[in-house]
mmCIF file of C-alpha atoms and ligand atoms in Angstrom:
data_model
loop_
_atom_site.group_PDB
_atom_site.id
_atom_site.type_symbol
_atom_site.label_atom_id
_atom_site.label_comp_id
_atom_site.label_asym_id
_atom_site.label_seq_id
_atom_site.Cartn_x
_atom_site.Cartn_y
_atom_site.Cartn_z
ATOM 1 C CA MET A 27 -5.052 -47.421 -43.098
ATOM 2 C CA LEU A 28 -3.513 -45.796 -40.009
ATOM 3 C CA ASN A 29 -0.992 -47.630 -37.946
ATOM 4 C CA PRO A 30 -2.958 -48.383 -34.701
ATOM 5 C CA ARG A 31 0.076 -47.432 -32.619
ATOM 6 C CA ALA A 32 0.351 -44.107 -34.387
ATOM 7 C CA SER A 33 -3.330 -43.355 -33.790
ATOM 8 C CA TRP A 34 -2.940 -44.221 -30.097
ATOM 9 C CA ARG A 35 -0.052 -41.805 -29.920
ATOM 10 C CA THR A 36 -2.162 -39.159 -31.646
ATOM 11 C CA LEU A 37 -4.978 -39.774 -29.167
ATOM 12 C CA ALA A 38 -2.592 -39.610 -26.213
ATOM 13 C CA LEU A 39 -1.171 -36.357 -27.533
ATOM 14 C CA ARG A 40 -4.690 -34.928 -27.944
ATOM 15 C CA ILE A 41 -5.597 -35.910 -24.394
ATOM 16 C CA PHE A 42 -2.403 -34.311 -23.156
ATOM 17 C CA LEU A 43 -3.096 -31.068 -25.056
ATOM 18 C CA LEU A 44 -6.693 -31.013 -23.854
ATOM 19 C CA SER A 45 -5.637 -31.437 -20.239
ATOM 20 C CA LEU A 46 -3.067 -28.680 -20.704
ATOM 21 C CA ALA A 47 -5.773 -26.385 -22.117
ATOM 22 C CA ALA A 48 -8.080 -27.317 -19.237
ATOM 23 C CA HIS A 49 -5.310 -26.490 -16.798
ATOM 24 C CA PHE A 50 -4.783 -23.013 -18.256
ATOM 25 C CA ALA A 51 -8.516 -22.438 -18.452
ATOM 26 C CA SER A 52 -8.883 -23.323 -14.770
ATOM 27 C CA VAL A 53 -6.025 -20.983 -13.856
ATOM 28 C CA ALA A 54 -7.638 -18.180 -15.848
ATOM 29 C CA PHE A 55 -11.011 -18.962 -14.283
ATOM 30 C CA ALA A 56 -9.531 -18.968 -10.798
ATOM 31 C CA GLN A 57 -8.036 -15.523 -11.383
ATOM 32 C CA ALA A 58 -11.037 -13.909 -13.044
ATOM 33 C CA PRO A 59 -13.306 -13.662 -9.980
ATOM 34 C CA HIS A 60 -10.313 -12.427 -7.999
ATOM 35 C CA HIS A 61 -9.955 -9.335 -10.196
ATOM 36 C CA ALA A 62 -13.716 -8.876 -10.417
ATOM 37 C CA HIS A 63 -13.922 -8.941 -6.634
ATOM 38 C CA HIS A 64 -11.368 -6.188 -6.193
ATOM 39 C CA ASP A 65 -12.860 -4.022 -8.921
ATOM 40 C CA HIS A 66 -16.239 -4.372 -7.300
ATOM 41 C CA ASP A 67 -14.881 -3.918 -3.809
ATOM 42 C CA ASP A 68 -13.148 -0.621 -4.361
ATOM 43 C CA HIS A 69 -11.985 0.988 -7.559
ATOM 44 C CA ALA A 70 -9.210 2.661 -5.643
ATOM 45 C CA MET A 71 -7.696 -0.535 -4.279
ATOM 46 C CA GLN A 72 -4.841 -2.403 -5.921
ATOM 47 C CA MET A 73 -3.749 -5.629 -4.344
ATOM 48 C CA ASP A 74 -1.139 -8.248 -5.167
ATOM 49 C CA ALA A 75 1.228 -10.658 -3.427
ATOM 50 C CA ASN A 76 3.308 -7.737 -2.117
ATOM 51 C CA GLY A 77 0.415 -5.999 -0.423
ATOM 52 C CA MET A 78 -2.018 -3.230 -1.181
ATOM 53 C CA VAL A 79 -2.271 0.365 -2.372
ATOM 54 C CA MET A 80 -5.453 2.242 -1.572
ATOM 55 C CA ASN A 81 -6.622 5.556 -3.068
ATOM 56 C CA SER A 82 -3.657 5.981 -5.374
ATOM 57 C CA ASN A 83 -3.908 9.305 -7.225
ATOM 58 C CA THR A 84 -1.361 10.453 -9.785
ATOM 59 C CA GLU A 85 -3.537 12.829 -11.849
ATOM 60 C CA ASN A 86 -6.438 14.420 -9.963
ATOM 61 C CA LEU A 87 -5.535 17.769 -8.431
ATOM 62 C CA PRO A 88 -6.825 18.978 -5.089
ATOM 63 C CA GLN A 89 -9.235 21.902 -5.762
ATOM 64 C CA ASP A 90 -6.767 24.392 -4.286
ATOM 65 C CA CYS A 91 -3.875 23.320 -6.560
ATOM 66 C CA ALA A 92 -3.507 24.752 -10.063
ATOM 67 C CA SER A 93 -0.906 22.141 -10.941
ATOM 68 C CA VAL A 94 1.438 19.592 -9.428
ATOM 69 C CA SER A 95 4.209 21.693 -7.866
ATOM 70 C CA ASP A 96 6.836 18.988 -7.570
ATOM 71 C CA ASP A 97 7.369 15.248 -7.836
ATOM 72 C CA VAL A 98 8.774 13.862 -4.609
ATOM 73 C CA SER A 99 9.752 10.254 -3.915
ATOM 74 C CA ILE A 100 10.377 8.878 -0.462
ATOM 75 C CA ASP A 101 11.616 5.489 0.544
ATOM 76 C CA VAL A 102 10.241 4.336 3.889
ATOM 77 C CA GLN A 103 11.547 1.260 5.619
ATOM 78 C CA VAL A 104 9.579 -0.265 8.442
ATOM 79 C CA GLY A 105 10.555 -2.914 10.954
ATOM 80 C CA ARG A 106 11.691 -3.858 14.430
ATOM 81 C CA GLU A 107 15.218 -2.670 13.752
ATOM 82 C CA PHE A 108 13.987 0.950 13.597
ATOM 83 C CA ALA A 109 12.195 0.787 16.967
ATOM 84 C CA ARG A 110 13.108 3.499 19.518
ATOM 85 C CA THR A 111 13.812 2.547 23.114
ATOM 86 C CA GLY A 112 10.745 1.052 24.747
ATOM 87 C CA LEU A 113 8.946 0.495 21.457
ATOM 88 C CA THR A 114 8.606 -2.584 19.248
ATOM 89 C CA TYR A 115 8.510 -1.162 15.723
ATOM 90 C CA GLY A 116 9.724 1.894 13.881
ATOM 91 C CA PHE A 117 9.836 3.615 10.529
ATOM 92 C CA SER A 118 13.208 4.606 9.054
ATOM 93 C CA ALA A 119 11.945 8.201 9.456
ATOM 94 C CA HIS A 120 9.020 9.592 11.431
ATOM 95 C CA VAL A 121 8.787 12.986 9.745
ATOM 96 C CA TRP A 122 8.583 13.814 6.050
ATOM 97 C CA ARG A 123 8.228 17.276 4.506
ATOM 98 C CA VAL A 124 6.826 18.014 1.057
ATOM 99 C CA PRO A 125 5.935 21.232 -0.778
ATOM 100 C CA PRO A 126 2.260 22.203 -1.130
ATOM 101 C CA CYS A 127 0.592 20.462 -4.109
ATOM 102 C CA ALA A 128 3.434 17.949 -4.399
ATOM 103 C CA ARG A 129 2.887 14.568 -5.958
ATOM 104 C CA LEU A 130 4.350 12.144 -3.468
ATOM 105 C CA ARG A 131 5.494 8.695 -4.458
ATOM 106 C CA VAL A 132 6.007 6.467 -1.423
ATOM 107 C CA THR A 133 7.770 3.118 -1.392
ATOM 108 C CA LEU A 134 7.190 1.148 1.793
ATOM 109 C CA ARG A 135 9.764 -1.592 2.404
ATOM 110 C CA ASN A 136 8.767 -3.969 5.145
ATOM 111 C CA LEU A 137 11.748 -5.667 6.810
ATOM 112 C CA ASP A 138 9.592 -7.615 9.292
ATOM 113 C CA GLU A 139 7.692 -10.861 8.832
ATOM 114 C CA VAL A 140 4.395 -9.276 9.932
ATOM 115 C CA ARG A 141 2.530 -6.882 7.640
ATOM 116 C CA HIS A 142 2.833 -3.125 8.105
ATOM 117 C CA GLN A 143 1.104 -0.046 6.740
ATOM 118 C CA TRP A 144 1.851 3.545 5.872
ATOM 119 C CA MET A 145 -1.537 5.194 6.219
ATOM 120 C CA VAL A 146 -2.144 8.952 5.905
ATOM 121 C CA HIS A 147 -5.254 10.580 7.357
ATOM 122 C CA GLY A 148 -6.961 13.923 6.854
ATOM 123 C CA LEU A 149 -6.642 14.296 3.069
ATOM 124 C CA PRO A 150 -9.519 15.911 1.120
ATOM 125 C CA LYS A 151 -12.419 13.446 1.126
ATOM 126 C CA TYR A 152 -13.640 14.429 -2.365
ATOM 127 C CA LEU A 153 -10.363 12.944 -3.714
ATOM 128 C CA TYR A 154 -9.515 10.299 -1.137
ATOM 129 C CA PRO A 155 -12.298 8.137 0.313
ATOM 130 C CA GLN A 156 -12.296 8.546 4.113
ATOM 131 C CA GLY A 157 -9.556 11.150 3.639
ATOM 132 C CA MET A 158 -7.034 8.374 3.438
ATOM 133 C CA PHE A 159 -4.123 7.177 1.337
ATOM 134 C CA HIS A 160 -2.791 3.826 2.374
ATOM 135 C CA LEU A 161 0.014 1.400 1.582
ATOM 136 C CA GLU A 162 0.208 -2.052 3.096
ATOM 137 C CA ALA A 163 3.288 -4.251 2.655
ATOM 138 C CA ASN A 164 3.203 -7.925 3.502
ATOM 139 C CA GLY A 165 6.127 -9.445 5.407
ATOM 140 C CA ARG A 166 9.473 -8.788 3.698
ATOM 141 C CA ARG A 167 7.748 -7.168 0.720
ATOM 142 C CA GLU A 168 7.607 -3.658 -0.677
ATOM 143 C CA VAL A 169 4.766 -1.621 -2.120
ATOM 144 C CA THR A 170 4.755 1.720 -3.957
ATOM 145 C CA GLY A 171 1.935 4.205 -4.363
ATOM 146 C CA THR A 172 1.417 7.866 -5.246
ATOM 147 C CA PHE A 173 -0.910 10.656 -4.141
ATOM 148 C CA ILE A 174 -1.127 14.449 -4.424
ATOM 149 C CA VAL A 175 -1.194 16.630 -1.309
ATOM 150 C CA PRO A 176 -3.278 19.848 -0.933
ATOM 151 C CA SER A 177 -1.849 23.377 -0.843
ATOM 152 C CA ASP A 178 -2.448 24.277 2.832
ATOM 153 C CA ASP A 179 0.311 24.143 5.405
ATOM 154 C CA GLY A 180 -0.688 21.037 7.294
ATOM 155 C CA THR A 181 0.501 18.161 9.467
ATOM 156 C CA TYR A 182 -0.910 14.782 8.555
ATOM 157 C CA LEU A 183 -0.919 11.726 10.757
ATOM 158 C CA VAL A 184 0.822 8.691 9.246
ATOM 159 C CA HIS A 185 0.557 5.379 11.047
ATOM 160 C CA CYS A 186 0.245 1.626 10.809
ATOM 161 C CA ASP A 187 -3.309 0.567 11.580
ATOM 162 C CA VAL A 188 -2.493 -3.079 12.305
ATOM 163 C CA SER A 189 -3.653 -3.744 15.867
ATOM 164 C CA HIS A 190 -1.376 -2.026 18.443
ATOM 165 C CA HIS A 191 1.344 -1.171 15.930
ATOM 166 C CA MET A 192 0.813 2.576 16.297
ATOM 167 C CA GLU A 193 1.260 2.462 20.088
ATOM 168 C CA GLN A 194 4.240 0.187 19.534
ATOM 169 C CA GLY A 195 6.056 2.819 17.501
ATOM 170 C CA LEU A 196 4.480 3.168 14.065
ATOM 171 C CA LYS A 197 3.283 6.738 14.349
ATOM 172 C CA ALA A 198 4.709 9.484 12.146
ATOM 173 C CA GLN A 199 3.826 12.779 10.479
ATOM 174 C CA LEU A 200 3.813 14.243 7.004
ATOM 175 C CA LEU A 201 4.298 18.022 6.880
ATOM 176 C CA VAL A 202 2.982 19.861 3.857
ATOM 177 C CA GLY A 203 4.527 23.295 3.397
ATOM 178 C CA ARG A 204 5.379 24.717 6.819
ATOM 179 C CA GLY A 205 3.163 22.151 8.488
ATOM 180 C CA ALA A 206 0.819 22.890 11.388
ATOM 181 C CA GLY A 207 2.892 21.847 14.388
ATOM 182 C CA ASP A 208 3.898 18.417 15.601
ATOM 183 C CA LEU A 209 1.476 15.675 16.539
ATOM 184 C CA PRO A 210 1.872 14.178 20.029
ATOM 185 C CA SER A 211 3.895 11.013 20.663
ATOM 186 C CA ILE A 212 5.784 10.874 17.389
ATOM 187 C CA PRO A 213 8.869 8.751 18.189
ATOM 188 C CA GLY A 214 11.963 10.944 18.189
ATOM 189 C CA VAL A 215 9.912 14.116 17.665
ATOM 190 C CA SER A 216 7.347 14.794 20.353
ATOM 191 C CA ALA A 217 6.306 13.624 23.796
ATOM 192 C CA GLN A 218 3.015 11.936 24.533
ATOM 193 C CA ARG A 219 0.497 14.571 25.606
ATOM 194 C CA ARG A 220 -2.715 12.575 25.532
ATOM 195 C CA PRO A 221 -3.895 9.112 24.530
ATOM 196 C CA ASP A 222 -3.760 8.609 20.774
ATOM 197 C CA SER A 223 -6.940 9.092 18.851
ATOM 198 C CA TYR A 224 -7.336 9.385 15.113
ATOM 199 C CA GLU A 225 -11.061 8.925 14.643
HETATM 200 CU CU1 LIG B 328 2.382 -2.530 11.383
#
């Protein structure tokens, strides 16, 4: 015959273990639709507490590249402390140069409390949806992503697409090979020639 106290303890322990299991199950359940949502949303989007990487590409070559020519890493800081005179925000650099067909690994470190982006436009659309590669770092977080540039000499617009951030200083350029000239109104590089448009 079991000691009634012992069986009560056993029951209490079972209830405790069951509630623990239920807790973990609910955590797992809460996370599952989260992942499913992002997979469904866009295969090329990775998101976590630090921010987002969109259209990451470490393997697929642009059609005009026989191989990856070089692996280049850049560290980009973004925040108010890099703002030029008259502007609110800035990147730690506003021009980057990479060889044709380079694989470029970009780490974006956001020193501000507001979120910022490092968004490149004009990439081949058969590799990068909307011709875009895009990092977004939440406040005081950092995000890293990689993409492969084409072989042509080209100048690509890089900016932060958060409302008004580009006009407030977050406009930059990525030069592949010899580039194709400077874009207008790049802080520290070029004067404003016409209102910004990147559509
Ligand atoms: Cu921004």
